[in-house]
Amino acid sequence: MKDLRIFALVLLVVIVYVPIVGLVVKLAALPNLFELIKELLEDPSLYRVIRFTYSQAAISAAISLVVGLPAAYFFSHYNFKGKELLRNFTMISFILPSILVVLAMIVYYGQQGLFSRTFGIGTFIYSYAGIVFAHVFYNFSLSIRIVGGTWEKLNERLVESAYTLGDSKFKAFFRIELPLLWPSIAYSWLLAFLYSSLSFAIVLVFGGVSYNTLEVFIYTLTRRLNMEKAHLLAFLQLLFSFFFILIVNRFSSRSEQTSKAFTTSRAVPLVYERKKAVKILLVLYFAVLLVLFGGPLLNLFWRSFVPRGEAGFVTLENYRSLFGSRVERVLGTPLWQVFINSFLLSGTSSLVSVWLAYILARHYPKLRPWFLVPLGVSMMSYGFGVLVTLKSWMPPAILMLFTQVFIAFPVVYSIVSLGVEEINPEYREVAATLGSTESEITRRIYLPLLRPALQSAFAYGMALSLGDLTGVMLVGEGRFVTFTVALYRLIGHYSFPEGTALGTLVSILFIILFVFIESGGGKKSNAQDR
Amino acid sequence: MCILSPFLNKERALRFSQIPVNKREVFLLRKLSVLLTGVFLVVLVLSMVMSAQEVVIYTYDSFGQTLMEMMEQHMQKEYGAKVRFVLFEDTGAMYTRLVLEKNNPRADLVIGLDEVFVIDAKKDDLFQPYRPKDADKIRKELVFDEEFYMTPYDFGYITFNYDSKTLPNPPRTFADLAGEGLGRKIVIPNPMTSSPGQAFLLATIAYFGEDGYLEFWKELKKNILVMPSSWSIAYGIYTNGEAPIVLSYGTSPVYHLISESTERYQALVLDDVAWAQIEGAGIVKGSKNPELAKAALDYLLSIPMQEALPESQFMYPVRVDAKLPESFKIAAQASEILNPRLDLGDVHDKLDSWLRDWENVMR
């Protein structure tokens, strides 16, 4: 099995580091490198941009966390109808390309938006607050999944013994639960932080010219064909991201001892809570969440059933048009093919990512920060790295998979590696003493215990890959049409209503798929509890 | 790994079973890597063999399928040549690729670079000059490169559009647009990140002069609702009813007429002048099939292609003798194209500082 883990490590290095090194080598070879650096550092707007990029990201990530934590608590402690549906619905923002998310926000919160008009308040989204709000909308689901997953496995007896010793619920939370949840909290903050720092469309739409992120700065340079400076800045951005990854990793590594605080599955099974107060709180919280964050998406889905953006009766006109011959002419590919391409590519690449993440998390726990590096590199810079290194000799199918793994891997890895950490090492040791082989340990202990984490990771991996445009275009060259390519092509040909219909269909398919996967998994683990 | 065993024949299965259990996976992994290397080599050789007989055309993703098919059929019928279209996310990505592949170009023909790129393209030495057969038929004011390193093939007026249902009395002049009392009703794609946005910035510089354009933007600022990163988002905001005025193309209403049969959305040519976004094509220097590339460029300027362009790209043909479809009656034309008022060399040299000054005013 040693071969396999080395194979996995080499594969990751090829996918992630070869292109990045390519980028760096190209930079280092520039004859005027030092002048460029000097020019860049002397630009006063750079400091403003850096400050804004990371301050808004920090705030956005913190608020995402605060918004998501109650949901993480409810999802991990209570059972209620529609739980899987809700949990997967919160992930939709990761699937939808930014253009649809932005439009969803505007038709809901804009000056003519449904929310603004219903409640008779003005619009707030064209401001700093709007940027932060949009980022929270994007990222709050991360903490539900990641923190919720850890919370679910936390040994209730620890908390209960704290109660017996006289701690209040509040005190027990801070003394027992928080320290144990801390790594998961830190990592969901980190993920939200880095995603917000790479934001582009949202910042420009809601912030106007007043606010620029590094990503906007880099893109502007690229458009002005100032490629060297753009790559240099991309590298600077990578250094910044890595710095933050290192800090978070430093303050959130878990000792082997704490792993023992987690149980195989819940010691106290999930309950349908009878207490009235909790019930009311739960309903209230999810109602607010649904109105604030579900609203824009539901409104967008609803609009796909309304003829061409005009008020009127519900029709399937947009869907009929979507499956019609005009759209096929625009796309150059039949629609069924688009669905197959999208789900096949995202499914395969997410599966590969989960597999890689599992092996690397098990065998190379110390290398964690290095595995998170893709989070600090935008697809634009990564794409350039791929062009100068892999593109000319890799078969396109493999390369396509690589770009998607690059996108999916960091989140998948974060979820899986946190899950691996939460497995009591004694199980492995006991099994090994009893003569189990490595693959038996994997099959009998790790996979069953990791099942929820693997499912979450797989879902995120697929969602992220479904929403990718740059990687697919880079390798597919326009002939391989996925959902996101199709969506941009439709919108480029003015077909917004059909685009909305397509976005709705893919979201619904995604939710159905994962509710199916997870409810199947849920039944099994419940059976184990009894 | 046991999934693989049925694929092995009996004899092999027997041999496989003799391998110690703990070594089997390694064995299979080795087999797999040999297999993958083999497949990889075959693909590599095939792709090398195939590439020799193809005309490779680079263009951006929204280039119409109809046009691509016409081109493919034409090249197949007349020259027995295959055409491979390589589509890019946007023109920036396409240009970057051309520069990267300069010493060993893969493309033969490039379709879809704005005229603004021409100076850079000449500096970067990307194209070879070719005066197409029908060059004389191109409208004179559109020929932005007399040496024909790049040849214009279509153009569109960059104009505002308005929703006549919610805005019955739209502004008609630049002064109206920046005037009091309009309110935050305008959406303009950001000039820093989008081509139409940049074209409008150039229009204001051409119209008001280098000294006057910032004054205009200062006045305009109060009426702008948002400046999104791309035309797509801007147009989405407009058609979803959030703002009644958007910077788009003079031909945008044609789409609504064709597929929604409505004349609700109208184009707006301020002071009867507009900047034209002129798109060009060029033959790549070092192309492996220059003759075929020239034939393809000739075809791009032929009557069938030029007359198919409007309803596929929502752009105007460059030929004076190409007929426009009926639907284009709703499209707006300007009586003066602003482009010649600015020197392209100036645009190339000063655009960065114009953008910076503009950014400072708008912040």
CSV table of N, CA and C in Angstrom, one decimal, chain B residues 239-288:
chain,number,residue,atom,x,y,z
B,239,THR,N,-32.7,43.6,-18.0
B,239,THR,CA,-33.9,42.9,-18.5
B,239,THR,C,-34.7,42.3,-17.3
B,240,ASN,N,-34.1,42.3,-16.1
B,240,ASN,CA,-34.9,41.8,-14.9
B,240,ASN,C,-35.5,43.0,-14.2
B,241,GLY,N,-35.5,44.2,-14.9
B,241,GLY,CA,-36.3,45.3,-14.4
B,241,GLY,C,-35.7,46.1,-13.3
B,242,GLU,N,-34.4,45.9,-13.0
B,242,GLU,CA,-33.8,46.6,-11.8
B,242,GLU,C,-33.5,48.1,-12.2
B,243,ALA,N,-33.1,48.3,-13.5
B,243,ALA,CA,-32.8,49.6,-14.0
B,243,ALA,C,-33.3,49.7,-15.5
B,244,PRO,N,-33.8,50.9,-15.9
B,244,PRO,CA,-34.3,51.0,-17.2
B,244,PRO,C,-33.4,51.4,-18.3
B,245,ILE,N,-32.1,51.7,-18.0
B,245,ILE,CA,-31.2,52.1,-19.0
B,245,ILE,C,-29.9,51.3,-18.9
B,246,VAL,N,-29.4,50.7,-20.0
B,246,VAL,CA,-28.2,49.9,-19.9
B,246,VAL,C,-27.3,50.3,-21.1
B,247,LEU,N,-26.0,50.2,-20.9
B,247,LEU,CA,-25.1,50.3,-22.0
B,247,LEU,C,-25.0,49.0,-22.7
B,248,SER,N,-25.3,48.9,-24.0
B,248,SER,CA,-25.2,47.6,-24.7
B,248,SER,C,-24.9,47.9,-26.1
B,249,TYR,N,-25.6,47.2,-27.0
B,249,TYR,CA,-25.4,47.4,-28.4
B,249,TYR,C,-26.6,48.1,-29.1
B,250,GLY,N,-26.4,48.7,-30.2
B,250,GLY,CA,-27.5,49.3,-31.0
B,250,GLY,C,-28.4,48.2,-31.5
B,251,THR,N,-27.9,47.0,-31.6
B,251,THR,CA,-28.6,45.8,-32.1
B,251,THR,C,-29.4,45.0,-31.1
B,252,SER,N,-29.2,45.3,-29.8
B,252,SER,CA,-29.8,44.5,-28.8
B,252,SER,C,-31.3,44.4,-28.9
B,253,PRO,N,-32.0,45.5,-29.3
B,253,PRO,CA,-33.5,45.3,-29.5
B,253,PRO,C,-33.9,44.3,-30.5
B,254,VAL,N,-33.0,44.0,-31.5
B,254,VAL,CA,-33.3,43.0,-32.5
B,254,VAL,C,-33.6,41.6,-31.9
B,255,TYR,N,-32.8,41.3,-30.8
B,255,TYR,CA,-33.1,40.0,-30.2
B,255,TYR,C,-34.5,39.9,-29.6
B,256,HIS,N,-34.9,41.0,-28.9
B,256,HIS,CA,-36.2,41.0,-28.3
B,256,HIS,C,-37.3,41.0,-29.3
B,257,LEU,N,-37.0,41.6,-30.5
B,257,LEU,CA,-38.0,41.5,-31.6
B,257,LEU,C,-38.1,40.1,-32.1
B,258,ILE,N,-37.0,39.5,-32.4
B,258,ILE,CA,-37.0,38.1,-33.0
B,258,ILE,C,-37.6,37.1,-32.1
B,259,SER,N,-37.1,37.0,-30.8
B,259,SER,CA,-37.6,35.9,-30.0
B,259,SER,C,-38.7,36.2,-29.0
B,260,GLU,N,-39.0,37.5,-28.8
B,260,GLU,CA,-40.1,37.8,-27.9
B,260,GLU,C,-41.1,38.6,-28.6
B,261,SER,N,-40.9,38.9,-29.9
B,261,SER,CA,-41.8,39.7,-30.7
B,261,SER,C,-42.3,41.0,-29.9
B,262,THR,N,-41.4,41.7,-29.3
B,262,THR,CA,-41.7,42.9,-28.6
B,262,THR,C,-40.8,44.0,-29.0
B,263,GLU,N,-41.4,45.2,-29.1
B,263,GLU,CA,-40.5,46.4,-29.4
B,263,GLU,C,-40.4,47.2,-28.1
B,264,ARG,N,-40.6,46.6,-27.0
B,264,ARG,CA,-40.5,47.3,-25.7
B,264,ARG,C,-39.1,47.9,-25.5
B,265,TYR,N,-38.1,47.1,-25.8
B,265,TYR,CA,-36.7,47.5,-25.5
B,265,TYR,C,-36.2,48.2,-26.7
B,266,GLN,N,-35.7,49.4,-26.5
B,266,GLN,CA,-35.3,50.3,-27.6
B,266,GLN,C,-33.8,50.7,-27.4
B,267,ALA,N,-33.1,51.0,-28.5
B,267,ALA,CA,-31.8,51.5,-28.5
B,267,ALA,C,-31.8,53.0,-28.5
B,268,LEU,N,-30.8,53.6,-28.0
B,268,LEU,CA,-30.7,55.0,-27.8
B,268,LEU,C,-29.4,55.6,-28.2
B,269,VAL,N,-29.4,56.3,-29.3
B,269,VAL,CA,-28.1,56.9,-29.8
B,269,VAL,C,-28.0,58.3,-29.4
B,270,LEU,N,-27.2,58.6,-28.4
B,270,LEU,CA,-27.1,59.9,-27.8
B,270,LEU,C,-26.4,60.9,-28.8
B,271,ASP,N,-27.0,62.0,-29.0
B,271,ASP,CA,-26.5,63.1,-30.0
B,271,ASP,C,-26.2,62.5,-31.3
B,272,ASP,N,-26.8,61.4,-31.7
B,272,ASP,CA,-26.6,60.8,-33.0
B,272,ASP,C,-25.2,60.3,-33.3
B,273,VAL,N,-24.4,60.1,-32.3
B,273,VAL,CA,-23.0,59.6,-32.5
B,273,VAL,C,-22.8,58.4,-31.6
B,274,ALA,N,-21.9,57.5,-32.1
B,274,ALA,CA,-21.7,56.3,-31.2
B,274,ALA,C,-20.3,55.8,-31.6
B,275,TRP,N,-19.7,55.1,-30.6
B,275,TRP,CA,-18.5,54.3,-30.8
B,275,TRP,C,-18.9,53.0,-31.5
B,276,ALA,N,-18.1,52.6,-32.4
B,276,ALA,CA,-18.4,51.3,-33.0
B,276,ALA,C,-17.3,50.3,-32.5
B,277,GLN,N,-17.8,49.1,-32.0
B,277,GLN,CA,-16.9,48.1,-31.6
B,277,GLN,C,-16.6,47.3,-32.9
B,278,ILE,N,-15.4,47.4,-33.4
B,278,ILE,CA,-15.1,46.8,-34.7
B,278,ILE,C,-14.3,45.5,-34.4
B,279,GLU,N,-14.8,44.4,-34.9
B,279,GLU,CA,-14.1,43.1,-34.6
B,279,GLU,C,-13.3,42.7,-35.8
B,280,GLY,N,-12.1,42.2,-35.6
B,280,GLY,CA,-11.2,41.9,-36.7
B,280,GLY,C,-10.7,40.5,-36.7
B,281,ALA,N,-10.2,40.0,-37.8
B,281,ALA,CA,-9.6,38.7,-37.9
B,281,ALA,C,-8.2,38.9,-38.5
B,282,GLY,N,-7.3,37.9,-38.1
B,282,GLY,CA,-6.0,38.0,-38.6
B,282,GLY,C,-5.3,36.7,-38.8
B,283,ILE,N,-4.4,36.6,-39.8
B,283,ILE,CA,-3.8,35.3,-40.0
B,283,ILE,C,-2.5,35.2,-39.2
B,284,VAL,N,-2.4,34.2,-38.5
B,284,VAL,CA,-1.3,34.0,-37.5
B,284,VAL,C,0.0,33.9,-38.2
B,285,LYS,N,1.0,34.6,-37.7
B,285,LYS,CA,2.4,34.6,-38.2
B,285,LYS,C,2.9,33.2,-37.9
B,286,GLY,N,3.5,32.5,-38.9
B,286,GLY,CA,4.0,31.2,-38.6
B,286,GLY,C,2.9,30.1,-38.7
B,287,SER,N,1.8,30.5,-39.2
B,287,SER,CA,0.7,29.5,-39.5
B,287,SER,C,1.2,28.4,-40.3
B,288,LYS,N,0.7,27.1,-40.0
B,288,LYS,CA,1.2,26.0,-40.8
B,288,LYS,C,0.4,25.8,-42.1
